[in-house]
Coordinates of C-alpha atoms in Angstrom, one line a residue:
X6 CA 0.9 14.4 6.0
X7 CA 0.9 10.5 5.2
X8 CA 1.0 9.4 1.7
X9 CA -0.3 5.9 2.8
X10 CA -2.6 3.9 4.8
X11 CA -2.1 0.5 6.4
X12 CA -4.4 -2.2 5.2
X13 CA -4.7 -5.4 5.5
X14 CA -6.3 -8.3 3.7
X15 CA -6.3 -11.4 1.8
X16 CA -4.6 -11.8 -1.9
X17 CA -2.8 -14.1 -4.1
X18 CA 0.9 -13.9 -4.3
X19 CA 1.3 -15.8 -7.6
X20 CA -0.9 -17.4 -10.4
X21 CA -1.5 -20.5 -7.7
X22 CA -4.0 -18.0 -7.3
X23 CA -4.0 -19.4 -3.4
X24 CA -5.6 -16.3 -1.1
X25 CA -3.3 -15.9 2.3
X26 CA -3.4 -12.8 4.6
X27 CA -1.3 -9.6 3.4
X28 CA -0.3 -6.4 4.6
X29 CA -0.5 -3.2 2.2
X30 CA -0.6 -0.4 1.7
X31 CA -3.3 2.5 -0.1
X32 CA -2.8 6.4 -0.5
X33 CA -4.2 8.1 2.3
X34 CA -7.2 10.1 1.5
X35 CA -6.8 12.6 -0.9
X36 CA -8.8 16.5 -1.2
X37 CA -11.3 14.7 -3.7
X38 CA -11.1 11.1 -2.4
X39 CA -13.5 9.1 -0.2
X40 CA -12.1 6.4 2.8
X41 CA -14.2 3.9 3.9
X42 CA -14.5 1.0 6.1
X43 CA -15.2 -2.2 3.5
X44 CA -18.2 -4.5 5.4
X45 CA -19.0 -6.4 2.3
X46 CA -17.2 -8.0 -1.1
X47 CA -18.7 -10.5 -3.6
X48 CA -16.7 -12.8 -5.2
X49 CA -17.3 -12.4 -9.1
X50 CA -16.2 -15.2 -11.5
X51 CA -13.4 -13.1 -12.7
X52 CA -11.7 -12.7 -9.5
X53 CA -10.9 -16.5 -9.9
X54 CA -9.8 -15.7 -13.7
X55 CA -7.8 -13.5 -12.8
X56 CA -5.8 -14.7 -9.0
X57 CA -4.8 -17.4 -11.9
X58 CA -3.5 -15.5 -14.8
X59 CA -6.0 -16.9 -16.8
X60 CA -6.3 -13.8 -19.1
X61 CA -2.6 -13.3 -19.1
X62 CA -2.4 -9.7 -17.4
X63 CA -1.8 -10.6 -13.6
X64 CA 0.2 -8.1 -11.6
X65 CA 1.3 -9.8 -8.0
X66 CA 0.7 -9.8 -5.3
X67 CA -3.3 -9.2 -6.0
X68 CA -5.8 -8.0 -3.9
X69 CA -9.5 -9.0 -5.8
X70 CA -13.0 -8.3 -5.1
X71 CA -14.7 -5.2 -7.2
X72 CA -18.1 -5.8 -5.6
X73 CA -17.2 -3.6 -2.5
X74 CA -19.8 -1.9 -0.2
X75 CA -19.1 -0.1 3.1
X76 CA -19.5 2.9 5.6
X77 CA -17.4 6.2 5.1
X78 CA -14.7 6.9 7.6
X79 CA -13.2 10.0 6.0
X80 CA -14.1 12.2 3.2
X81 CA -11.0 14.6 1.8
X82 CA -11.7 18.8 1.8
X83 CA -13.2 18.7 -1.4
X84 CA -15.5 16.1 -1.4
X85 CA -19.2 17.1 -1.7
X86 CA -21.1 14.0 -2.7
X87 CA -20.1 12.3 0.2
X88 CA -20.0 12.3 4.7
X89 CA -19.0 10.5 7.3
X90 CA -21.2 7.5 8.2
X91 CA -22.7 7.2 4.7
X92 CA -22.8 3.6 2.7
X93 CA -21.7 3.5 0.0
X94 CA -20.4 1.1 -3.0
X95 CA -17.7 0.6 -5.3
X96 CA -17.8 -1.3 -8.5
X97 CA -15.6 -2.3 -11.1
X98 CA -13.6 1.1 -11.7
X99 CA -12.3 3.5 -9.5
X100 CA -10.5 6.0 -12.0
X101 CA -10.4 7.2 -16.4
X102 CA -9.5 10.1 -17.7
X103 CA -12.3 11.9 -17.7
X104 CA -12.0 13.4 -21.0
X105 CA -12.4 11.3 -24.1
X106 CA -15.5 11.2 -26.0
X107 CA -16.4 7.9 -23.5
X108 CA -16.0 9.8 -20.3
X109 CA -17.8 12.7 -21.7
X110 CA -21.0 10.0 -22.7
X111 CA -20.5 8.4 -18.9
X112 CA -19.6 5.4 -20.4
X113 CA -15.9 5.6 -18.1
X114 CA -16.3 1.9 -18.4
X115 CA -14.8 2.2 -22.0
X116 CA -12.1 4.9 -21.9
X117 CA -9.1 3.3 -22.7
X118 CA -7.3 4.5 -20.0
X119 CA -9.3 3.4 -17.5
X120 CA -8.1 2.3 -14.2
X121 CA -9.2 -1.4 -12.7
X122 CA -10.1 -1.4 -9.1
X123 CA -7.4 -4.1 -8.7
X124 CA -5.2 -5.1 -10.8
X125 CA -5.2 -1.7 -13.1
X126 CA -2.2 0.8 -12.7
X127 CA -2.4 4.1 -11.1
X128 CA -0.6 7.3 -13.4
X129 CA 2.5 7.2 -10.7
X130 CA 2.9 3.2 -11.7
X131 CA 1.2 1.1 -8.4
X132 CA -0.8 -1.1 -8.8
X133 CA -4.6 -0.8 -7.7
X134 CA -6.2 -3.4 -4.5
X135 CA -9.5 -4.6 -4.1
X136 CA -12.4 -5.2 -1.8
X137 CA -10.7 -8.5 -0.2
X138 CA -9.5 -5.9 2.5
X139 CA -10.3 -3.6 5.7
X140 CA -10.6 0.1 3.9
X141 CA -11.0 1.3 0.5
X142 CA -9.8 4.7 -1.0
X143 CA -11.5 6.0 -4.1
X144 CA -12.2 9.5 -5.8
X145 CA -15.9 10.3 -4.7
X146 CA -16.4 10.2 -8.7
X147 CA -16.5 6.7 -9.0
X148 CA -18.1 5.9 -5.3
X149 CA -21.7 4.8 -5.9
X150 CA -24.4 5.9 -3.0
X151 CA -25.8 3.3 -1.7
X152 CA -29.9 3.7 -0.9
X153 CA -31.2 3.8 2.5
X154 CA -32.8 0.3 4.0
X155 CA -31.4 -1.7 0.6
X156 CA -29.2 -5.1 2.5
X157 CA -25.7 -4.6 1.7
X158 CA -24.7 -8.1 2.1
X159 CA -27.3 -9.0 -0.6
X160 CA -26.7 -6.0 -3.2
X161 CA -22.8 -6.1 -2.9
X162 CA -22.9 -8.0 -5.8
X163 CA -25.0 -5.3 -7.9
X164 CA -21.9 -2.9 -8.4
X165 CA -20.7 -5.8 -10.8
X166 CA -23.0 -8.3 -11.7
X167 CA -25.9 -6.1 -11.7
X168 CA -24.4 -3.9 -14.4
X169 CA -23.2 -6.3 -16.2
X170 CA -26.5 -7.0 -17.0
X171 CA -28.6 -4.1 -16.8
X172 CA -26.5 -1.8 -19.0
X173 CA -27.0 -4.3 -22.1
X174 CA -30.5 -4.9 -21.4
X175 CA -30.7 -1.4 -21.4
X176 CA -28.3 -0.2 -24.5
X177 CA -29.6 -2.9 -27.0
X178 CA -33.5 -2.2 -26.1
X179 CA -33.8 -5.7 -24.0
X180 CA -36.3 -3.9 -21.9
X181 CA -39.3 -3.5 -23.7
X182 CA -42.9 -4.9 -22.0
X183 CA -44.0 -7.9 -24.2
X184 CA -40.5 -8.8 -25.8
X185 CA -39.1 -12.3 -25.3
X186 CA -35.9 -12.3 -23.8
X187 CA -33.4 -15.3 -23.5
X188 CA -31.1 -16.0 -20.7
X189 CA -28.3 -18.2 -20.9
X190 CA -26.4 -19.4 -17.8
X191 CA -28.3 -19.4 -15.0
X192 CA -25.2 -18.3 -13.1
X193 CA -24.2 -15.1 -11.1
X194 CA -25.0 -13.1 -14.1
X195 CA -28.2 -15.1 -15.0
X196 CA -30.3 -15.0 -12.5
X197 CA -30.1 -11.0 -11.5
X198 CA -30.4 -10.8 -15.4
X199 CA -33.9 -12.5 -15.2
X200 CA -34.7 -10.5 -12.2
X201 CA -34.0 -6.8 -14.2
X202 CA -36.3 -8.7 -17.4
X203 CA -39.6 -9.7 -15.1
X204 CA -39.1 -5.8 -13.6
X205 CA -39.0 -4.3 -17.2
X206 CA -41.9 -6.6 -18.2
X207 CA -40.5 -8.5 -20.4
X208 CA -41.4 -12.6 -21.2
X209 CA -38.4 -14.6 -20.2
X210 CA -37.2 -17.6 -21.0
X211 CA -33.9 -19.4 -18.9
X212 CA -31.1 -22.0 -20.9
X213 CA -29.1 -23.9 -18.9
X214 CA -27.9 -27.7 -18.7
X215 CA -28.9 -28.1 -15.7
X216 CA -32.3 -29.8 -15.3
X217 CA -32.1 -29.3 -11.7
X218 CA -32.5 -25.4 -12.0
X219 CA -35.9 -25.0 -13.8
X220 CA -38.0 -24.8 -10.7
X221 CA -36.0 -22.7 -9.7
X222 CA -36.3 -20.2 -12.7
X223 CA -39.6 -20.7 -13.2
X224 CA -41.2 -20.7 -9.4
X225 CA -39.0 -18.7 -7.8
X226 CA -37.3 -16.3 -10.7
X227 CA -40.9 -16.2 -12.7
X228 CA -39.3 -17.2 -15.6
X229 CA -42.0 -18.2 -18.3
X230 CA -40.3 -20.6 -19.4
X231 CA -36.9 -22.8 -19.6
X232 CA -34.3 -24.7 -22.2
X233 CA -32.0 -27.4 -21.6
X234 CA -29.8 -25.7 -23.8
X235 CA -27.5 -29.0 -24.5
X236 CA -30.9 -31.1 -25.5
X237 CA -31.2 -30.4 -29.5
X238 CA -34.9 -31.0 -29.0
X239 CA -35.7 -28.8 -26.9
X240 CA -33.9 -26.0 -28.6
X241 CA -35.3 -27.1 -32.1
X242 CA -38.5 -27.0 -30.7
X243 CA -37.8 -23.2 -29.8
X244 CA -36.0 -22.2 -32.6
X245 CA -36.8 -18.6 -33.9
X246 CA -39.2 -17.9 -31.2
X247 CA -36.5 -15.3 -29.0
X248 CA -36.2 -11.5 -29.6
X249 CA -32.9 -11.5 -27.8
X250 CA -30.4 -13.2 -25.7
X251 CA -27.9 -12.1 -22.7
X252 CA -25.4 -15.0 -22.9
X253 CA -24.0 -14.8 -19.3
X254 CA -22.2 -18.5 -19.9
X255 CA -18.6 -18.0 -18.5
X256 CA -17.1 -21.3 -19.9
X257 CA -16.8 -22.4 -23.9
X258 CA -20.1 -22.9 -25.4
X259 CA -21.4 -23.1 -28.8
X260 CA -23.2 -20.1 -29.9
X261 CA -25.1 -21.9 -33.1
X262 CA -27.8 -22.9 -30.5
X263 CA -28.2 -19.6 -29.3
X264 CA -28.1 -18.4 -32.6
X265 CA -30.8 -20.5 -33.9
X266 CA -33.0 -19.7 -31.3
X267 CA -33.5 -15.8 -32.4
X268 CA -36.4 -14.6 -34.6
X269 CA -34.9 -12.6 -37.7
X270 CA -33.3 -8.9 -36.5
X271 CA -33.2 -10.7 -33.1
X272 CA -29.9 -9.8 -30.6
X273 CA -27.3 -12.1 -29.3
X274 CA -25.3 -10.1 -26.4
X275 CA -22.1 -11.7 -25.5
X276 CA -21.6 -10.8 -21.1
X277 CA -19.8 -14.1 -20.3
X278 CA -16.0 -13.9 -20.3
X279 CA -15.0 -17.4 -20.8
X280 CA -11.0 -17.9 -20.9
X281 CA -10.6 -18.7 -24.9
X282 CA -12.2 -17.3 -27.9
X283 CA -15.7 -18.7 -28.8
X284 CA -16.4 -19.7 -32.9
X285 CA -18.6 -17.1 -34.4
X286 CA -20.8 -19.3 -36.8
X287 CA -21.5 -16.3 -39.9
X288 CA -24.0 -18.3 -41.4
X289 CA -26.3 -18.5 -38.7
X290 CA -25.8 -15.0 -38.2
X291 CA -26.1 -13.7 -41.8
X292 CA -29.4 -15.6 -42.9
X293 CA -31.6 -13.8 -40.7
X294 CA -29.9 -10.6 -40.2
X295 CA -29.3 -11.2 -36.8
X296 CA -26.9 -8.9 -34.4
X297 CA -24.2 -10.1 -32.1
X298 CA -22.7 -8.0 -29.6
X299 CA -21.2 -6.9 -26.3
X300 CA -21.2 -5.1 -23.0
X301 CA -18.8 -4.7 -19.9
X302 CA -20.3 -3.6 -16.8
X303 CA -21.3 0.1 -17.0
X304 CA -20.3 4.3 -16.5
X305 CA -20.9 5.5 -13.3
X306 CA -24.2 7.6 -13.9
X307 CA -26.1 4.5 -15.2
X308 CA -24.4 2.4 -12.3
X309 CA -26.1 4.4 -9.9
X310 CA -29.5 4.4 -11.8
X311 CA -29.4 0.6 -11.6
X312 CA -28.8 0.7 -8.3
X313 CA -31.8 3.1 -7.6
X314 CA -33.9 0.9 -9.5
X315 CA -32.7 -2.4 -8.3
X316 CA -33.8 -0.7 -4.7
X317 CA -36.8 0.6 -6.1
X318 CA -38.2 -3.2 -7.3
X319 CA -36.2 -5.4 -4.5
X320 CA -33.9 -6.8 -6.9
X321 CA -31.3 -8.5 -5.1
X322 CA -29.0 -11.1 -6.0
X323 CA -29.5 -14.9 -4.3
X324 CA -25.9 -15.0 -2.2
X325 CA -24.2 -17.3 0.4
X326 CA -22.0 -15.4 2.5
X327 CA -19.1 -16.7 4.0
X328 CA -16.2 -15.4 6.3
X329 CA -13.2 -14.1 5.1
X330 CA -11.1 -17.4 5.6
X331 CA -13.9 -19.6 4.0
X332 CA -12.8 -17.4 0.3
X333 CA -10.1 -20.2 -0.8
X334 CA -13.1 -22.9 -0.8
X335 CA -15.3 -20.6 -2.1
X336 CA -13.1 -19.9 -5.0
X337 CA -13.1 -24.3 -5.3
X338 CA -16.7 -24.1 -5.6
X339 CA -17.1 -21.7 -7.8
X340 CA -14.6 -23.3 -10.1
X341 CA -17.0 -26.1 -10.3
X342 CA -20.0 -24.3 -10.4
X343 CA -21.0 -25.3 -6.9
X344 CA -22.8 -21.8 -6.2
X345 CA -26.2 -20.1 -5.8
X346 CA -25.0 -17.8 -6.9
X347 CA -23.1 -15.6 -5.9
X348 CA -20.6 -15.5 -2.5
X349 CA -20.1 -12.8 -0.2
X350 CA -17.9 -12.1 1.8
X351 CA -18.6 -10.4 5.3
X352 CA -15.3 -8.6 6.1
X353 CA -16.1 -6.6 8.1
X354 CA -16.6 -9.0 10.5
X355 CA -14.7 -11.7 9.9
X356 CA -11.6 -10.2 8.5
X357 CA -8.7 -10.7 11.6
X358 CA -5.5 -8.9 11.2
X359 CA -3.6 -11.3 13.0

C-alpha cells in the first residue's frame, strides 16, 4: 500500500515568499486519518509572516493556508467521526501529543509538542503543508465538522480567525451581557471579534486609525461606538470607561493608549502577532491593577463549539475571494492593509494542475 499521495499546489520556495505552482507529496490516508478534497483556504495575516521568514522559523519549500475547509474523499478503517461526502474543516493544528496536562484540558493548542498544519514537523522529520493545495490528510482528531447549510467560502476563515478571538473572549470572561468591550484593529481579527461581542451581548466599542471604517463598525458591525485610536483626544476623552480589550493590531503599536483606556481590574488581551516585540509600559499597568495577557487560537473541543455557535447566530467573516493565481496580489494587499477583510481562496475551483 502507498505511503504517499500526489498533490499539488501553490507555495513559496524561499523567504521572497513569492507563491508559484508545486508538486508534493502527503501520506496517504492512514487507519485513523481523514482525506479530503480542499474547496476553500483563507489567507490569514500570518501566512504572509511567515512565506517571508519574518518570525525566523521558515522551513522551504512552504505550503500555507490553515483556514482549510472541504468535502471527505476517504476516511481510514478506524475513523468513526467521520464519512465520505461530509464537510468538514481544518484549522490551525493537525497533531500534539495527546498527553500532557494541555492535551488532557483540550487546550492541544498549547502542548509544546504540537504539530503546525504547515510549517510544523511530523515525529519521522517532514515537514507539514497547508490548505494552498488540492487534498488534505489529517487524523479525524483534529478535523472540525462543519454544520449543515453554514457557507464555506465565508466561514473558512473561522477555523483561525474565529478562534483567535472567541477562545479569549471566552477564557478571560469578555462575554458577559452589559460589559464594555474594546476592539482594536478593525482587521481580520477585529471585525469577527465584534461580531462574537454583539452575539454575547456585550457593548462594543471599535479603535482603529482609520476614520473611513466607523460606518462601517457602527452600521453594519453594531458597534456602539468607535476610537480613532491615533487622535489623543478622542482616547482621553474615553479613558477608563473599557472593561476589556482584544488588541487584534498585527503591526507595532503603542499599548499606553490601550492601557489608559481600561477601568481599574480591566483586561488587556494581546491576539495580534506583530513581527517585533511591543514596550510593556508597567506603570500604566500597575496603578490600576490592570491585567495583560494572551491567547493563540484554540483546542479542538472549543474550536468546534465556536463553530456551532458561529452557525447558530450567522457569524461569518466579511471575505473577498479570489482564484488561486490571484494569491501573490492578494498577499500585496494585505501587506498594505488593502483588505475587507479577509481573502479566500476558492481552490477548488480555480486551482489547475498544469
Amino acid at each position: 500500500m502507498a505511503k504517499t499521495v500526489n498533490a499539488f499546489g501553490w507555495g513559496a520556495k524561499d523567504r521572497k515568499g513569492f507563491l508559484t505552482p508545486l508538486e508534493f507529496t502527503r501520506r496517504a490516508t492512514g487507519d485513523r486519518d481523514v482525506q479530503f478534497k480542499v474547496l476553500y483556504c483563507g489567507v490569514c495575516h500570518s501566512d504572509l509572516h511567515m512565506i517571508k521568514d519574518h518570525w525566523g522559523f521558515a522551513h522551504y519549500p512552504m505550503i500555507p493556508g490553515h483556514e482549510i475547509v472541504g468535502v471527505v474523499t476517504e476516511v481510514g478503517s478506524k475513523v468513526q467521526k467521520f464519512k465520505n461526502g461530509d464537510n468538514v474543516g481544518v484549522g490551525v493544528i493537525v497533531d500534539a501529543c495527546r498527553k500532557c496536562d494541555q492535551c488532557v484540558d483540550n487546550l492541544e493548542n498549547y502542548c509544546p509538542e504540537r504539530i503546525d498544519t504547515y510549517n510544523g514537523v511530523e515525529p519521522d522529520g517532514s515537514i507539514t503543508y497547508g490548505g494552498y493545495s488540492d487534498i488534505m490528510v489529517a487524523d479525524e482528531e483534529f478535523v472540525i465538522r462543519w454544520p449543515d447549510n453554514f457557507p464555506m467560502d465565508k466561514g473558512a476563515p473561522l477555523v483561525c480567525a474565529g478562534i483567535t478571538t472567541y477562545s479569549p473572549l471566552r477564557y478571560y470572561g469578555l462575554d458577559k451581557p452589559g460589559l464594555h468591550v474594546g476592539v482594536a484593529g478593525l482587521g481580520g481579527l477585529g471585525h469577527v471579534a465584534v461580531k462574537f461581542l454583539k452575539a454575547f451581548g456585550t457593548k462594543v466599542t471599535v479603535l482603529d486609525i482609520s476614520p473611513d471604517k466607523k460606518s462601517y463598525a457602527i452600521d453594519t458591525l453594531g458597534a456602539d461606538g468607535f476610537i480613532l485610536s491615533n487622535k489623543p483626544a478622542e482616547m482621553g476623552a474615553a479613558a477608563g470607561t473599557l472593561d476589556g480589550i482584544l488588541d487584534c493590531v498585527s503591526v507595532v503599536h503603542s499599548l499606553q493608549g490601550l492601557l489608559d483606556l481600561l477601568k481599574p481590574h480591566g483586561k488587556l488581551v494581546v491576539v495580534g502577532l506583530p513581527e517585533k516585540p511591543l514596550e510593556l509600559p508597567i506603570f500604566s499597568l500597575t496603578m490600576g491593577r490592570k491585567m495583560m495577557g494572551g491567547s493563540m487560537i484554540g483546542g479542538l473541543k472549543e474550536t468546534q463549539e465556536m463553530i456551532d455557535f458561529a452557525a447558530k447566530h450567522n457569524i461569518l467573516p466579511e471575505v473577498e475571494v479570489i482564484s488561486m493565481d490571484y494569491v501573490n496580489t492578494a498577499m500585496e494587499r494585505l501587506a498594505r492593509g488593502d483588505v475587507k477583510f479577509r481573502f479566500v481562496i476558492d481552490v477548488g475551483k480555480t486551482l489547475k494542475d498544469e
